[in-house]
Amino acid sequence: EVQLLESGGGLVQPGGSLRLSCAASGFTFSSYAMSWVRQAPGKGLEWVSTFSNSGGGSTSYADSVKGRFTISRDNSKNTLFLQMISLRAEDTAVYYCAKCSGGSCYGDRFDYWGQGTLVTVSS
Amino acid sequence: QSVLTQPPSVSGAPGQRVTISCTGSSSNIGAGFDVHWYQHLPGTAPKLLIYANSNRPSGVPDRFSGSKSGTSASLAITGLQAEDEADYYCQSYDTNLSGSYVVFGGGTKLTVL
């Protein structure tokens, strides 16, 4: 059974940093692209970032987080990360870890999601 | 403002049929990218409902169906049940000069009357 378990959320002041983790199990983690998707309070789903296995491992980011967020993964520990710096109030959201159905997320779907972890940016 | 446009809400009585539209443009759905649909209950993990326009993952009832034409896609739910009350999102890909990226619709809240 595929399981994705996010952790690391919490309350942080504007300008602060936070590192999210997503522990994966039930599939060969290293073979699949992984992504982060967020949902701000009262809003819809917003793609944040993807770590693809194609091209030796490529990353992509939404314009809203580019230069502030860094996605990474540790295949030996089946874990996906999202390092977030210079956090803003508008980054407040539930952050979901999502598995792509292939090694590249290009044009692809998210076939499994975690339950999410809440990040609140406020003074 | 989402790249893909969905109606904010739809409703229907138990047993009825409802459809949810997802309108894009020539840089996403119209460019040939597949459309995927998700069901999301607040506080839970979103669930893949339809992938590649019209395919159902294992375990999804055949009451749910999807279609795509031109720059739009639709999700249809027949035999509406109380448990179908949730938020529904379409997802595709968009490509422009700065690259390609995942796009979602704004979401549609389905109310079962």
mmCIF file of C-alpha atoms in Angstrom:
data_model
loop_
_atom_site.group_PDB
_atom_site.id
_atom_site.type_symbol
_atom_site.label_atom_id
_atom_site.label_comp_id
_atom_site.label_asym_id
_atom_site.label_seq_id
_atom_site.Cartn_x
_atom_site.Cartn_y
_atom_site.Cartn_z
ATOM 1 C CA GLU A 1 0.000 0.000 0.000
ATOM 2 C CA VAL A 2 1.370 3.384 -1.018
ATOM 3 C CA GLN A 3 1.727 5.781 1.895
ATOM 4 C CA LEU A 4 2.959 9.365 1.953
ATOM 5 C CA LEU A 5 3.399 11.043 5.314
ATOM 6 C CA GLU A 6 4.246 14.731 5.495
ATOM 7 C CA SER A 7 5.803 16.418 8.509
ATOM 8 C CA GLY A 8 7.579 19.611 9.462
ATOM 9 C CA GLY A 9 4.731 22.099 9.257
ATOM 10 C CA GLY A 10 4.072 24.699 11.908
ATOM 11 C CA LEU A 11 3.913 28.373 12.764
ATOM 12 C CA VAL A 12 6.717 30.568 11.442
ATOM 13 C CA GLN A 13 7.215 34.308 11.309
ATOM 14 C CA PRO A 14 7.342 36.193 8.002
ATOM 15 C CA GLY A 15 10.831 35.969 6.596
ATOM 16 C CA GLY A 16 11.468 32.706 8.420
ATOM 17 C CA SER A 17 12.345 29.247 7.159
ATOM 18 C CA LEU A 18 10.881 25.784 7.399
ATOM 19 C CA ARG A 19 11.744 22.356 6.014
ATOM 20 C CA LEU A 20 9.003 19.920 5.122
ATOM 21 C CA SER A 21 9.530 16.183 4.786
ATOM 22 C CA CYS A 22 7.506 13.464 3.105
ATOM 23 C CA ALA A 23 8.206 9.868 4.070
ATOM 24 C CA ALA A 24 7.185 7.443 1.334
ATOM 25 C CA SER A 25 6.505 3.725 1.485
ATOM 26 C CA GLY A 26 4.812 0.986 -0.496
ATOM 27 C CA PHE A 27 6.540 1.653 -3.832
ATOM 28 C CA THR A 28 10.031 2.005 -5.342
ATOM 29 C CA PHE A 29 10.537 5.642 -4.388
ATOM 30 C CA SER A 30 13.596 6.232 -6.578
ATOM 31 C CA SER A 31 11.661 5.326 -9.741
ATOM 32 C CA TYR A 32 9.034 8.051 -9.528
ATOM 33 C CA ALA A 33 8.865 11.807 -9.825
ATOM 34 C CA MET A 34 7.490 13.509 -6.720
ATOM 35 C CA SER A 35 5.807 16.841 -6.197
ATOM 36 C CA TRP A 36 4.540 19.312 -3.628
ATOM 37 C CA VAL A 37 1.078 20.845 -3.991
ATOM 38 C CA ARG A 38 -0.454 23.331 -1.559
ATOM 39 C CA GLN A 39 -3.885 24.619 -0.626
ATOM 40 C CA ALA A 40 -4.239 28.004 1.039
ATOM 41 C CA PRO A 41 -7.215 28.499 3.390
ATOM 42 C CA GLY A 42 -10.412 28.750 1.375
ATOM 43 C CA LYS A 43 -8.535 28.378 -1.918
ATOM 44 C CA GLY A 44 -7.946 25.659 -4.459
ATOM 45 C CA LEU A 45 -4.987 23.405 -5.141
ATOM 46 C CA GLU A 46 -1.770 25.041 -6.327
ATOM 47 C CA TRP A 47 1.234 23.167 -7.711
ATOM 48 C CA VAL A 48 4.463 24.158 -5.944
ATOM 49 C CA SER A 49 7.361 22.032 -7.187
ATOM 50 C CA THR A 50 8.363 18.753 -8.836
ATOM 51 C CA PHE A 51 11.483 16.617 -8.633
ATOM 52 C CA SER A 52 11.627 14.544 -11.786
ATOM 53 C CA ASN A 53 13.780 11.496 -12.357
ATOM 54 C CA SER A 54 14.267 12.323 -16.008
ATOM 55 C CA GLY A 55 17.507 13.920 -17.192
ATOM 56 C CA GLY A 56 19.389 12.740 -14.138
ATOM 57 C CA GLY A 57 17.003 14.489 -11.812
ATOM 58 C CA SER A 58 15.471 17.844 -12.707
ATOM 59 C CA THR A 59 13.495 20.274 -10.602
ATOM 60 C CA SER A 60 10.775 22.752 -11.453
ATOM 61 C CA TYR A 61 8.997 25.426 -9.434
ATOM 62 C CA ALA A 62 5.936 27.613 -9.581
ATOM 63 C CA ASP A 63 6.806 31.254 -10.204
ATOM 64 C CA SER A 64 5.326 32.131 -6.796
ATOM 65 C CA VAL A 65 8.026 30.159 -4.952
ATOM 66 C CA LYS A 66 10.970 30.210 -7.375
ATOM 67 C CA GLY A 67 14.145 31.355 -5.649
ATOM 68 C CA ARG A 68 12.694 30.790 -2.181
ATOM 69 C CA PHE A 69 11.791 27.087 -2.112
ATOM 70 C CA THR A 70 14.096 24.139 -2.867
ATOM 71 C CA ILE A 71 12.871 20.609 -3.504
ATOM 72 C CA SER A 72 15.168 17.676 -2.864
ATOM 73 C CA ARG A 73 14.991 13.971 -2.167
ATOM 74 C CA ASP A 74 16.963 11.239 -0.402
ATOM 75 C CA ASN A 75 16.277 8.005 -2.269
ATOM 76 C CA SER A 76 18.176 5.989 0.359
ATOM 77 C CA LYS A 77 15.638 7.132 2.954
ATOM 78 C CA ASN A 78 12.583 7.263 0.667
ATOM 79 C CA THR A 79 12.038 10.863 1.641
ATOM 80 C CA LEU A 80 11.107 14.026 -0.240
ATOM 81 C CA PHE A 81 11.907 17.471 1.160
ATOM 82 C CA LEU A 82 10.853 21.064 0.631
ATOM 83 C CA GLN A 83 13.146 23.735 2.062
ATOM 84 C CA MET A 84 11.283 27.015 2.348
ATOM 85 C CA ILE A 85 12.978 30.350 3.095
ATOM 86 C CA SER A 86 11.848 33.979 3.090
ATOM 87 C CA LEU A 87 8.355 32.813 3.936
ATOM 88 C CA ARG A 88 5.450 35.154 3.355
ATOM 89 C CA ALA A 89 1.900 35.290 4.711
ATOM 90 C CA GLU A 90 0.653 34.101 1.329
ATOM 91 C CA ASP A 91 2.640 30.866 1.750
ATOM 92 C CA THR A 92 0.214 29.856 4.510
ATOM 93 C CA ALA A 93 -1.339 26.615 3.327
ATOM 94 C CA VAL A 94 -1.655 22.889 3.765
ATOM 95 C CA TYR A 95 1.249 21.357 1.860
ATOM 96 C CA TYR A 96 0.657 17.986 0.216
ATOM 97 C CA CYS A 97 3.241 15.551 -1.032
ATOM 98 C CA ALA A 98 2.093 13.840 -4.240
ATOM 99 C CA LYS A 99 3.482 10.946 -6.256
ATOM 100 C CA CYS A 100 3.569 11.179 -10.048
ATOM 101 C CA SER A 101 2.626 8.012 -11.907
ATOM 102 C CA GLY A 102 5.934 7.905 -13.786
ATOM 103 C CA GLY A 103 9.548 9.004 -13.650
ATOM 104 C CA SER A 104 8.618 12.367 -15.103
ATOM 105 C CA CYS A 105 5.597 14.415 -14.120
ATOM 106 C CA TYR A 106 5.407 16.030 -17.547
ATOM 107 C CA GLY A 107 1.772 15.892 -18.597
ATOM 108 C CA ASP A 108 1.252 13.305 -15.893
ATOM 109 C CA ARG A 109 -1.140 12.790 -13.027
ATOM 110 C CA PHE A 110 -0.668 12.533 -9.261
ATOM 111 C CA ASP A 111 -1.813 9.038 -8.379
ATOM 112 C CA TYR A 112 -1.229 9.216 -4.620
ATOM 113 C CA TRP A 113 -1.282 12.054 -2.125
ATOM 114 C CA GLY A 114 -0.400 12.495 1.521
ATOM 115 C CA GLN A 115 -2.702 13.941 4.162
ATOM 116 C CA GLY A 116 -0.813 17.231 4.202
ATOM 117 C CA THR A 117 0.987 19.375 6.751
ATOM 118 C CA LEU A 118 -0.114 22.882 7.712
ATOM 119 C CA VAL A 119 2.282 25.800 7.374
ATOM 120 C CA THR A 120 1.197 29.067 8.956
ATOM 121 C CA VAL A 121 3.224 32.204 8.304
ATOM 122 C CA SER A 122 2.267 34.871 10.795
ATOM 123 C CA SER A 123 3.772 37.237 13.337
ATOM 124 C CA GLN B 1 -7.223 33.401 -11.142
ATOM 125 C CA SER B 2 -6.712 29.764 -12.153
ATOM 126 C CA VAL B 3 -5.397 28.821 -15.580
ATOM 127 C CA LEU B 4 -8.181 26.236 -15.874
ATOM 128 C CA THR B 5 -11.728 27.487 -15.253
ATOM 129 C CA GLN B 6 -14.286 25.472 -13.317
ATOM 130 C CA PRO B 7 -17.725 26.490 -11.995
ATOM 131 C CA PRO B 8 -17.420 27.299 -8.264
ATOM 132 C CA SER B 9 -20.326 25.047 -7.388
ATOM 133 C CA VAL B 10 -22.781 22.512 -8.731
ATOM 134 C CA SER B 11 -25.564 20.619 -7.024
ATOM 135 C CA GLY B 12 -27.920 17.754 -7.597
ATOM 136 C CA ALA B 13 -30.351 15.468 -5.855
ATOM 137 C CA PRO B 14 -29.500 11.854 -5.026
ATOM 138 C CA GLY B 15 -29.708 9.697 -8.124
ATOM 139 C CA GLN B 16 -29.324 12.594 -10.534
ATOM 140 C CA ARG B 17 -26.514 13.308 -12.997
ATOM 141 C CA VAL B 18 -24.224 16.308 -12.726
ATOM 142 C CA THR B 19 -21.376 17.537 -14.876
ATOM 143 C CA ILE B 20 -18.408 19.728 -14.023
ATOM 144 C CA SER B 21 -16.655 21.606 -16.798
ATOM 145 C CA CYS B 22 -12.990 22.519 -17.024
ATOM 146 C CA THR B 23 -12.110 25.166 -19.606
ATOM 147 C CA GLY B 24 -8.554 25.804 -20.687
ATOM 148 C CA SER B 25 -6.780 27.254 -23.695
ATOM 149 C CA SER B 26 -4.463 26.444 -26.573
ATOM 150 C CA SER B 27 -1.442 26.363 -24.264
ATOM 151 C CA ASN B 28 -2.768 23.614 -22.012
ATOM 152 C CA ILE B 29 -5.768 21.389 -22.790
ATOM 153 C CA GLY B 30 -5.888 22.569 -26.396
ATOM 154 C CA ALA B 31 -2.193 21.760 -26.806
ATOM 155 C CA GLY B 32 -2.994 18.103 -26.313
ATOM 156 C CA PHE B 33 -2.131 17.712 -22.638
ATOM 157 C CA ASP B 34 -4.231 15.190 -20.756
ATOM 158 C CA VAL B 35 -6.758 16.260 -18.134
ATOM 159 C CA HIS B 36 -6.953 14.544 -14.762
ATOM 160 C CA TRP B 37 -9.632 14.879 -12.089
ATOM 161 C CA TYR B 38 -9.395 14.696 -8.298
ATOM 162 C CA GLN B 39 -11.942 14.390 -5.506
ATOM 163 C CA HIS B 40 -11.047 16.211 -2.306
ATOM 164 C CA LEU B 41 -12.743 16.130 1.046
ATOM 165 C CA PRO B 42 -11.438 18.846 3.418
ATOM 166 C CA GLY B 43 -8.834 17.499 5.802
ATOM 167 C CA THR B 44 -8.117 14.423 3.718
ATOM 168 C CA ALA B 45 -5.741 13.475 0.935
ATOM 169 C CA PRO B 46 -7.003 14.345 -2.558
ATOM 170 C CA LYS B 47 -7.948 11.250 -4.542
ATOM 171 C CA LEU B 48 -7.306 10.629 -8.246
ATOM 172 C CA LEU B 49 -10.703 10.107 -9.869
ATOM 173 C CA ILE B 50 -10.082 10.217 -13.624
ATOM 174 C CA TYR B 51 -6.754 10.191 -15.436
ATOM 175 C CA ALA B 52 -5.784 10.857 -19.043
ATOM 176 C CA ASN B 53 -9.164 12.430 -19.813
ATOM 177 C CA SER B 54 -11.416 9.421 -19.436
ATOM 178 C CA ASN B 55 -9.727 6.599 -17.535
ATOM 179 C CA ARG B 56 -10.748 5.437 -14.067
ATOM 180 C CA PRO B 57 -8.186 4.111 -11.585
ATOM 181 C CA SER B 58 -8.954 0.795 -9.996
ATOM 182 C CA GLY B 59 -11.634 1.151 -7.341
ATOM 183 C CA VAL B 60 -13.323 4.247 -8.736
ATOM 184 C CA PRO B 61 -16.998 3.504 -9.509
ATOM 185 C CA ASP B 62 -18.129 3.689 -13.113
ATOM 186 C CA ARG B 63 -20.600 6.388 -12.036
ATOM 187 C CA PHE B 64 -17.663 8.739 -12.632
ATOM 188 C CA SER B 65 -16.638 9.457 -16.222
ATOM 189 C CA GLY B 66 -14.530 12.025 -18.021
ATOM 190 C CA SER B 67 -14.256 13.465 -21.491
ATOM 191 C CA LYS B 68 -12.170 16.008 -23.341
ATOM 192 C CA SER B 69 -12.804 18.044 -26.471
ATOM 193 C CA GLY B 70 -10.798 20.919 -27.871
ATOM 194 C CA THR B 71 -9.788 23.235 -25.056
ATOM 195 C CA SER B 72 -12.232 21.817 -22.500
ATOM 196 C CA ALA B 73 -12.910 18.732 -20.434
ATOM 197 C CA SER B 74 -15.823 17.489 -18.359
ATOM 198 C CA LEU B 75 -16.412 15.246 -15.395
ATOM 199 C CA ALA B 76 -19.787 13.526 -15.178
ATOM 200 C CA ILE B 77 -21.220 11.859 -12.103
ATOM 201 C CA THR B 78 -24.329 9.738 -12.487
ATOM 202 C CA GLY B 79 -26.485 8.196 -9.778
ATOM 203 C CA LEU B 80 -25.436 10.929 -7.344
ATOM 204 C CA GLN B 81 -24.845 9.749 -3.783
ATOM 205 C CA ALA B 82 -24.460 11.675 -0.529
ATOM 206 C CA GLU B 83 -20.851 10.486 -0.267
ATOM 207 C CA ASP B 84 -20.036 12.282 -3.529
ATOM 208 C CA GLU B 85 -20.317 15.641 -1.779
ATOM 209 C CA ALA B 86 -16.778 17.023 -2.058
ATOM 210 C CA ASP B 87 -14.558 19.427 -3.966
ATOM 211 C CA TYR B 88 -13.502 18.397 -7.472
ATOM 212 C CA TYR B 89 -10.432 19.663 -9.304
ATOM 213 C CA CYS B 90 -9.240 19.277 -12.872
ATOM 214 C CA GLN B 91 -5.504 19.282 -13.594
ATOM 215 C CA SER B 92 -3.446 19.503 -16.743
ATOM 216 C CA TYR B 93 -0.180 20.979 -17.996
ATOM 217 C CA ASP B 94 0.607 24.371 -19.470
ATOM 218 C CA THR B 95 3.572 25.430 -21.509
ATOM 219 C CA ASN B 96 4.856 28.882 -22.354
ATOM 220 C CA LEU B 97 8.142 30.681 -23.000
ATOM 221 C CA SER B 98 9.227 30.274 -19.372
ATOM 222 C CA GLY B 99 8.653 26.536 -19.322
ATOM 223 C CA SER B 100 6.009 23.950 -18.629
ATOM 224 C CA TYR B 101 4.175 23.471 -15.381
ATOM 225 C CA VAL B 102 1.247 21.785 -13.679
ATOM 226 C CA VAL B 103 -2.027 23.711 -13.626
ATOM 227 C CA PHE B 104 -5.212 23.128 -11.629
ATOM 228 C CA GLY B 105 -8.713 24.386 -11.990
ATOM 229 C CA GLY B 106 -10.090 26.529 -9.195
ATOM 230 C CA GLY B 107 -12.178 23.652 -7.906
ATOM 231 C CA THR B 108 -15.901 22.921 -7.885
ATOM 232 C CA LYS B 109 -17.871 22.229 -4.732
ATOM 233 C CA LEU B 110 -20.481 19.540 -5.309
ATOM 234 C CA THR B 111 -23.489 19.671 -3.021
ATOM 235 C CA VAL B 112 -25.847 16.709 -2.859
ATOM 236 C CA LEU B 113 -29.264 18.122 -2.017
#
